[in-house]
Amino acid sequence: MDYKDAGVDVEAGRAFITQIRNLVNSTFRSEVLGGLGGFSGCFQLPTGFKEPVLVSGTDGVGTKLKIAQALNCHDTVGIDLVGMCVNDVLTSGAEPLFFLDYLATGKLDKEQLTQVVAGIASGCKQAGCALLGGETAEMPGFYQVGEYDLAGFCVGIVEKSQLLDGSQVQVGDVVIALASAGVHSNGYSLVRKIISDQGFAWSDRPELLGGKTLGETFLTPTRIYVKPVLAARQAGLEIHGMAHITGGGLPENLPRCLGQEQAIQIDTNSWEIPPVFQWLAEAGSVSHKAMYNTFNMGIGFVLLVPPHQAQQVISHFESQNIAAFAIGEVIVGSGELVGIPE
């Protein structure tokens, strides 16, 4: 017997690396040293920093992958993978520098996984970071044929004096919400349960979703906020804190950017909740509280800014084709989020 008899095709793995080489190279920044194929990736720190701080983050895509695999549509989940990591790193004020991925599968399917890597490369280009390397593991018996899982790792950089750590946030700061592109990459265990238990098919086109299929709707990738947010800071707009709205929704994530003895008061009538969340609530009989604690409810990223700059910040993001709206303010408190309906 040989390794191929055990279910691992080494030659297919080599062919896969050759196939994705151009995708990876298309993301490289000038600081990348070497190329794909070594045991590690090398990246030279950008010049011009006095006290550079490296900021790191890691995440996955979760059970959204089950939908991609069921529909044999793999070109968007890589964007999700990058988005989940770079948006986290961005909350510290950091510019993402490079990204690495870990891809595990039951049997290496070059065409399928090339689509995945194409999505990762697209996400990296949207974020302005290099896809520095990764690992592809063929694990027969651990994953079923056609199944794969993804993990991502990102490193960014920020000048120490520009690092956001909660200490800059002030009572009275305005909460500016940036619109999500949909459900992003959280809450998919509940999404899939609603679809399954209520007998829906991914090809169904509910009227509430404007003619899109459920599959198209729930595979819409995570929005990447890196370039417009960094551009806002470079333009001199004052941002005191940022939050990426992921698992746990607004109640769990929004307070994470606060300082001591602060809380946030929001008005849930200050933005229009997208139809996909209304559909989920109705189809699954999900309570208001559970919806807000599971999904982003149309808000993918949040900025805390001084009141005198709130309108400028909103105008900046609208010029970048991202809907932005004031939804509340920082108040005195102990880290809670006030205003979520029960």
CSV table of C-alpha atoms in Angstrom, one decimal:
chain,number,residue,atom,x,y,z
A,1,MET,CA,0.0,0.0,0.0
A,2,ASP,CA,1.0,3.6,-0.3
A,3,TYR,CA,-0.4,7.0,0.9
A,4,LYS,CA,-2.8,7.3,-2.0
A,5,ASP,CA,-4.4,3.9,-1.0
A,6,ALA,CA,-5.0,5.5,2.4
A,7,GLY,CA,-6.9,8.3,0.8
A,8,VAL,CA,-4.2,11.0,0.6
A,9,ASP,CA,-3.1,12.1,-2.9
A,10,VAL,CA,0.2,13.8,-2.7
A,11,GLU,CA,0.4,14.5,-6.4
A,12,ALA,CA,-3.0,16.2,-6.3
A,13,GLY,CA,-1.8,18.4,-3.5
A,14,ARG,CA,1.2,19.5,-5.5
A,15,ALA,CA,-1.0,20.2,-8.5
A,16,PHE,CA,-3.4,22.2,-6.3
A,17,ILE,CA,-0.5,24.5,-5.1
A,18,THR,CA,0.5,25.1,-8.7
A,19,GLN,CA,-3.1,25.9,-9.6
A,20,ILE,CA,-3.5,28.6,-6.8
A,21,ARG,CA,-0.1,30.2,-7.2
A,22,ASN,CA,-1.3,33.1,-9.3
A,23,LEU,CA,-4.2,33.7,-7.0
A,24,VAL,CA,-1.8,34.0,-4.0
A,25,ASN,CA,0.7,36.1,-5.9
A,26,SER,CA,-2.0,38.6,-6.9
A,27,THR,CA,-2.4,39.6,-3.3
A,28,PHE,CA,1.3,40.3,-2.5
A,29,ARG,CA,2.4,43.6,-1.1
A,30,SER,CA,5.9,45.1,-1.6
A,31,GLU,CA,6.9,43.9,1.9
A,32,VAL,CA,6.4,40.2,1.0
A,33,LEU,CA,9.8,38.4,0.9
A,34,GLY,CA,10.0,35.2,-1.2
A,35,GLY,CA,7.0,33.3,-2.6
A,36,LEU,CA,4.7,30.4,-2.2
A,37,GLY,CA,6.1,27.0,-1.4
A,38,GLY,CA,8.4,27.5,1.6
A,39,PHE,CA,8.0,26.3,5.1
A,40,SER,CA,7.0,29.8,6.3
A,41,GLY,CA,6.1,33.2,4.9
A,42,CYS,CA,8.3,36.2,5.3
A,43,PHE,CA,7.1,39.8,5.6
A,44,GLN,CA,9.2,42.9,6.2
A,45,LEU,CA,7.6,45.5,8.4
A,46,PRO,CA,6.6,48.7,6.6
A,47,THR,CA,8.7,51.7,7.2
A,48,GLY,CA,7.7,55.0,8.8
A,49,PHE,CA,6.5,53.7,12.2
A,50,LYS,CA,8.1,55.1,15.4
A,51,GLU,CA,6.5,52.5,17.8
A,52,PRO,CA,4.9,49.8,15.6
A,53,VAL,CA,2.5,47.5,17.4
A,54,LEU,CA,1.5,44.2,15.8
A,55,VAL,CA,-2.1,43.2,16.1
A,56,SER,CA,-3.3,39.6,15.4
A,57,GLY,CA,-6.6,37.8,15.0
A,58,THR,CA,-8.0,34.4,14.0
A,59,ASP,CA,-11.4,33.1,13.1
A,60,GLY,CA,-13.3,30.7,10.9
A,61,VAL,CA,-16.5,30.7,8.8
A,62,GLY,CA,-18.6,28.3,10.9
A,63,THR,CA,-21.5,26.3,9.7
A,64,LYS,CA,-22.1,28.7,6.8
A,65,LEU,CA,-19.7,26.2,5.0
A,66,LYS,CA,-22.5,23.6,5.1
A,67,ILE,CA,-24.6,25.8,2.8
A,68,ALA,CA,-21.7,26.3,0.4
A,69,GLN,CA,-21.1,22.6,0.3
A,70,ALA,CA,-24.7,21.8,-0.2
A,71,LEU,CA,-25.0,24.2,-3.1
A,72,ASN,CA,-21.6,23.4,-4.5
A,73,CYS,CA,-20.8,27.2,-4.4
A,74,HIS,CA,-17.4,27.9,-2.9
A,75,ASP,CA,-16.3,31.3,-4.2
A,76,THR,CA,-17.6,33.5,-1.4
A,77,VAL,CA,-16.8,31.7,1.8
A,78,GLY,CA,-13.1,32.7,1.4
A,79,ILE,CA,-14.2,36.3,1.6
A,80,ASP,CA,-16.0,35.5,4.8
A,81,LEU,CA,-12.9,33.9,6.2
A,82,VAL,CA,-10.8,37.0,5.6
A,83,GLY,CA,-13.6,39.4,6.6
A,84,MET,CA,-14.0,37.8,10.0
A,85,CYS,CA,-10.3,38.2,10.8
A,86,VAL,CA,-9.4,41.6,9.2
A,87,ASN,CA,-12.5,43.3,10.6
A,88,ASP,CA,-11.5,42.1,14.1
A,89,VAL,CA,-8.0,43.4,13.7
A,90,LEU,CA,-9.3,46.7,12.4
A,91,THR,CA,-11.1,47.5,15.7
A,92,SER,CA,-7.7,48.2,17.2
A,93,GLY,CA,-7.0,50.7,14.5
A,94,ALA,CA,-4.6,48.4,12.8
A,95,GLU,CA,-4.0,48.0,9.0
A,96,PRO,CA,-4.0,44.3,8.1
A,97,LEU,CA,-0.6,43.3,6.6
A,98,PHE,CA,-0.8,39.6,5.9
A,99,PHE,CA,-3.2,36.6,6.1
A,100,LEU,CA,-2.7,32.9,6.4
A,101,ASP,CA,-5.3,30.2,5.9
A,102,TYR,CA,-5.7,26.6,7.1
A,103,LEU,CA,-7.9,24.4,4.9
A,104,ALA,CA,-8.8,20.8,5.9
A,105,THR,CA,-10.7,18.4,3.7
A,106,GLY,CA,-11.7,14.8,3.4
A,107,LYS,CA,-10.5,14.5,-0.2
A,108,LEU,CA,-8.7,17.2,-2.1
A,109,ASP,CA,-10.9,18.5,-4.9
A,110,LYS,CA,-8.8,20.9,-6.9
A,111,GLU,CA,-11.6,22.8,-8.5
A,112,GLN,CA,-13.6,23.1,-5.3
A,113,LEU,CA,-10.7,24.3,-3.2
A,114,THR,CA,-9.4,26.6,-5.9
A,115,GLN,CA,-12.8,28.4,-5.7
A,116,VAL,CA,-12.3,28.7,-2.0
A,117,VAL,CA,-8.8,30.2,-2.4
A,118,ALA,CA,-10.0,32.6,-5.1
A,119,GLY,CA,-12.4,33.9,-2.5
A,120,ILE,CA,-9.6,34.2,0.1
A,121,ALA,CA,-7.5,36.1,-2.4
A,122,SER,CA,-10.5,38.4,-3.2
A,123,GLY,CA,-11.0,39.1,0.5
A,124,CYS,CA,-7.3,39.9,0.9
A,125,LYS,CA,-7.3,42.3,-2.0
A,126,GLN,CA,-10.4,44.0,-0.5
A,127,ALA,CA,-8.5,44.4,2.8
A,128,GLY,CA,-5.2,45.4,1.2
A,129,CYS,CA,-3.3,42.5,2.9
A,130,ALA,CA,-1.1,39.8,1.4
A,131,LEU,CA,-2.1,36.1,1.4
A,132,LEU,CA,1.3,35.1,2.7
A,133,GLY,CA,0.7,31.4,2.9
A,134,GLY,CA,-1.4,28.6,4.3
A,135,GLU,CA,-1.8,24.9,4.9
A,136,THR,CA,-4.0,22.4,3.1
A,137,ALA,CA,-4.6,19.1,5.0
A,138,GLU,CA,-6.2,16.1,3.3
A,139,MET,CA,-7.8,14.1,6.1
A,140,PRO,CA,-9.7,11.0,4.9
A,141,GLY,CA,-12.0,9.5,7.6
A,142,PHE,CA,-12.1,12.8,9.5
A,143,TYR,CA,-14.1,14.8,7.0
A,144,GLN,CA,-16.5,13.3,4.5
A,145,VAL,CA,-15.7,13.6,0.7
A,146,GLY,CA,-16.8,17.1,-0.4
A,147,GLU,CA,-16.5,18.5,3.1
A,148,TYR,CA,-13.9,21.0,4.2
A,149,ASP,CA,-13.3,23.4,7.1
A,150,LEU,CA,-11.5,26.8,7.1
A,151,ALA,CA,-9.5,28.8,9.6
A,152,GLY,CA,-7.8,32.1,9.1
A,153,PHE,CA,-5.1,34.1,10.7
A,154,CYS,CA,-4.3,37.8,10.3
A,155,VAL,CA,-1.6,40.2,11.4
A,156,GLY,CA,-1.9,43.9,11.3
A,157,ILE,CA,0.1,47.0,12.4
A,158,VAL,CA,-0.7,50.3,14.1
A,159,GLU,CA,1.4,53.1,15.5
A,160,LYS,CA,1.3,52.7,19.3
A,161,SER,CA,-0.1,56.3,19.7
A,162,GLN,CA,-3.0,55.4,17.3
A,163,LEU,CA,-3.9,52.1,19.0
A,164,LEU,CA,-7.6,52.0,20.1
A,165,ASP,CA,-8.0,50.3,23.5
A,166,GLY,CA,-11.1,51.8,25.0
A,167,SER,CA,-9.3,54.6,26.8
A,168,GLN,CA,-10.1,57.1,24.1
A,169,VAL,CA,-13.9,56.6,24.4
A,170,GLN,CA,-15.8,59.4,26.1
A,171,VAL,CA,-19.3,59.7,27.6
A,172,GLY,CA,-21.4,61.5,24.9
A,173,ASP,CA,-19.6,59.9,21.9
A,174,VAL,CA,-22.0,59.1,19.1
A,175,VAL,CA,-22.5,55.5,18.0
A,176,ILE,CA,-22.2,55.3,14.2
A,177,ALA,CA,-23.4,52.0,12.7
A,178,LEU,CA,-22.1,50.7,9.3
A,179,ALA,CA,-24.5,48.5,7.4
A,180,SER,CA,-23.9,44.9,7.0
A,181,ALA,CA,-24.2,43.0,3.7
A,182,GLY,CA,-26.6,40.6,5.3
A,183,VAL,CA,-26.2,37.8,7.9
A,184,HIS,CA,-22.4,37.8,7.4
A,185,SER,CA,-20.9,34.6,9.1
A,186,ASN,CA,-22.7,34.3,12.4
A,187,GLY,CA,-25.9,32.6,13.6
A,188,TYR,CA,-25.8,29.9,10.8
A,189,SER,CA,-26.6,27.0,13.1
A,190,LEU,CA,-30.0,28.7,13.8
A,191,VAL,CA,-30.4,29.7,10.1
A,192,ARG,CA,-29.9,26.0,9.0
A,193,LYS,CA,-32.3,24.8,11.8
A,194,ILE,CA,-35.0,27.1,10.6
A,195,ILE,CA,-34.5,26.1,7.0
A,196,SER,CA,-34.5,22.4,7.9
A,197,ASP,CA,-37.3,22.3,10.5
A,198,GLN,CA,-39.7,24.4,8.5
A,199,GLY,CA,-39.1,22.4,5.3
A,200,PHE,CA,-37.6,25.2,3.2
A,201,ALA,CA,-35.2,24.5,0.3
A,202,TRP,CA,-32.2,26.6,-0.6
A,203,SER,CA,-33.8,27.2,-4.0
A,204,ASP,CA,-36.9,28.8,-2.5
A,205,ARG,CA,-37.5,32.5,-3.3
A,206,PRO,CA,-39.5,34.1,-0.5
A,207,GLU,CA,-41.3,37.3,-1.6
A,208,LEU,CA,-39.8,39.2,1.4
A,209,LEU,CA,-36.3,38.6,-0.1
A,210,GLY,CA,-37.0,40.4,-3.3
A,211,GLY,CA,-36.7,37.4,-5.7
A,212,LYS,CA,-33.4,36.0,-4.4
A,213,THR,CA,-33.1,32.4,-3.4
A,214,LEU,CA,-32.4,31.4,0.2
A,215,GLY,CA,-29.1,30.0,-1.0
A,216,GLU,CA,-28.0,33.3,-2.6
A,217,THR,CA,-29.2,35.3,0.4
A,218,PHE,CA,-27.4,33.3,3.0
A,219,LEU,CA,-24.2,32.9,1.0
A,220,THR,CA,-23.8,36.7,0.6
A,221,PRO,CA,-20.2,37.3,2.0
A,222,THR,CA,-19.2,39.3,5.0
A,223,ARG,CA,-18.5,43.0,4.2
A,224,ILE,CA,-14.9,44.0,4.7
A,225,TYR,CA,-14.7,47.5,6.3
A,226,VAL,CA,-10.9,47.9,6.3
A,227,LYS,CA,-10.2,50.4,3.5
A,228,PRO,CA,-13.0,52.9,4.2
A,229,VAL,CA,-12.3,52.9,7.9
A,230,LEU,CA,-8.6,53.4,7.5
A,231,ALA,CA,-9.3,56.1,4.9
A,232,ALA,CA,-11.5,57.9,7.5
A,233,ARG,CA,-8.7,57.9,10.1
A,234,GLN,CA,-6.2,59.1,7.5
A,235,ALA,CA,-8.6,61.9,6.5
A,236,GLY,CA,-8.4,63.1,10.1
A,237,LEU,CA,-11.8,61.9,11.3
A,238,GLU,CA,-11.7,61.2,15.0
A,239,ILE,CA,-12.7,57.6,15.9
A,240,HIS,CA,-12.5,56.8,19.6
A,241,GLY,CA,-13.6,53.1,19.4
A,242,MET,CA,-14.7,50.4,17.0
A,243,ALA,CA,-16.6,47.1,17.3
A,244,HIS,CA,-17.1,44.3,14.8
A,245,ILE,CA,-20.6,42.9,15.2
A,246,THR,CA,-20.1,39.1,15.1
A,247,GLY,CA,-21.3,36.2,17.2
A,248,GLY,CA,-23.6,37.4,20.0
A,249,GLY,CA,-24.7,40.4,18.0
A,250,LEU,CA,-24.8,44.0,19.3
A,251,PRO,CA,-25.3,43.0,23.0
A,252,GLU,CA,-22.1,41.0,23.2
A,253,ASN,CA,-19.8,42.9,20.8
A,254,LEU,CA,-20.7,46.6,21.1
A,255,PRO,CA,-19.7,47.0,24.8
A,256,ARG,CA,-16.2,45.4,24.1
A,257,CYS,CA,-14.9,48.7,22.8
A,258,LEU,CA,-15.8,50.8,25.9
A,259,GLY,CA,-13.6,52.2,28.6
A,260,GLN,CA,-14.2,51.9,32.4
A,261,GLU,CA,-17.6,52.9,33.9
A,262,GLN,CA,-19.2,53.3,30.4
A,263,ALA,CA,-22.2,51.8,28.7
A,264,ILE,CA,-24.1,52.4,25.4
A,265,GLN,CA,-27.7,53.5,24.9
A,266,ILE,CA,-29.1,52.7,21.5
A,267,ASP,CA,-32.4,53.3,19.7
A,268,THR,CA,-33.4,50.2,17.7
A,269,ASN,CA,-35.8,52.4,15.7
A,270,SER,CA,-32.9,54.4,14.3
A,271,TRP,CA,-32.1,52.1,11.4
A,272,GLU,CA,-34.1,49.9,9.1
A,273,ILE,CA,-33.6,46.2,9.8
A,274,PRO,CA,-33.0,44.3,6.5
A,275,PRO,CA,-35.7,41.9,5.3
A,276,VAL,CA,-33.6,38.8,5.7
A,277,PHE,CA,-33.8,39.3,9.5
A,278,GLN,CA,-37.5,39.8,9.4
A,279,TRP,CA,-37.8,36.6,7.4
A,280,LEU,CA,-35.8,34.6,9.9
A,281,ALA,CA,-37.8,35.9,12.8
A,282,GLU,CA,-41.1,35.0,11.2
A,283,ALA,CA,-40.0,31.7,9.7
A,284,GLY,CA,-38.5,30.5,12.9
A,285,SER,CA,-40.7,32.3,15.4
A,286,VAL,CA,-37.6,33.8,16.9
A,287,SER,CA,-38.0,36.3,19.7
A,288,HIS,CA,-36.7,39.9,19.4
A,289,LYS,CA,-34.2,39.2,22.2
A,290,ALA,CA,-32.9,36.0,20.5
A,291,MET,CA,-32.6,37.8,17.2
A,292,TYR,CA,-30.5,40.6,18.6
A,293,ASN,CA,-28.3,38.1,20.6
A,294,THR,CA,-27.7,35.9,17.5
A,295,PHE,CA,-27.5,38.1,14.4
A,296,ASN,CA,-26.0,41.5,13.5
A,297,MET,CA,-29.5,42.8,12.5
A,298,GLY,CA,-28.1,44.9,9.7
A,299,ILE,CA,-25.1,46.4,11.5
A,300,GLY,CA,-21.7,44.9,10.6
A,301,PHE,CA,-19.4,47.4,12.2
A,302,VAL,CA,-19.7,50.3,14.7
A,303,LEU,CA,-17.7,53.4,15.3
A,304,LEU,CA,-17.7,55.7,18.4
A,305,VAL,CA,-17.0,59.3,17.4
A,306,PRO,CA,-17.2,62.7,19.0
A,307,PRO,CA,-20.6,64.5,18.4
A,308,HIS,CA,-19.2,67.3,16.4
A,309,GLN,CA,-17.8,64.8,13.8
A,310,ALA,CA,-20.7,62.4,13.6
A,311,GLN,CA,-22.2,63.9,10.4
A,312,GLN,CA,-18.8,64.0,8.7
A,313,VAL,CA,-18.2,60.4,9.5
A,314,ILE,CA,-21.6,59.4,8.1
A,315,SER,CA,-21.0,61.4,4.9
A,316,HIS,CA,-17.6,59.7,4.5
A,317,PHE,CA,-19.0,56.2,4.6
A,318,GLU,CA,-21.9,57.1,2.3
A,319,SER,CA,-19.4,58.4,-0.2
A,320,GLN,CA,-17.8,54.9,0.0
A,321,ASN,CA,-21.3,53.3,-0.8
A,322,ILE,CA,-21.7,52.1,2.8
A,323,ALA,CA,-24.9,53.1,4.6
A,324,ALA,CA,-24.1,54.7,7.9
A,325,PHE,CA,-26.4,56.0,10.7
A,326,ALA,CA,-26.3,57.3,14.2
A,327,ILE,CA,-27.9,54.8,16.5
A,328,GLY,CA,-27.1,55.9,20.0
A,329,GLU,CA,-24.5,57.3,22.4
A,330,VAL,CA,-22.0,56.4,25.1
A,331,ILE,CA,-23.4,56.9,28.6
A,332,VAL,CA,-22.2,56.3,32.2
A,333,GLY,CA,-22.6,52.7,33.2
A,334,SER,CA,-20.9,49.4,33.8
A,335,GLY,CA,-20.4,47.9,30.3
A,336,GLU,CA,-24.0,47.2,29.4
A,337,LEU,CA,-26.0,47.8,26.2
A,338,VAL,CA,-29.2,49.6,26.9
A,339,GLY,CA,-32.2,49.7,24.6
A,340,ILE,CA,-32.4,46.1,23.1
A,341,PRO,CA,-36.0,44.9,23.1
A,342,GLU,CA,-37.0,42.0,25.2
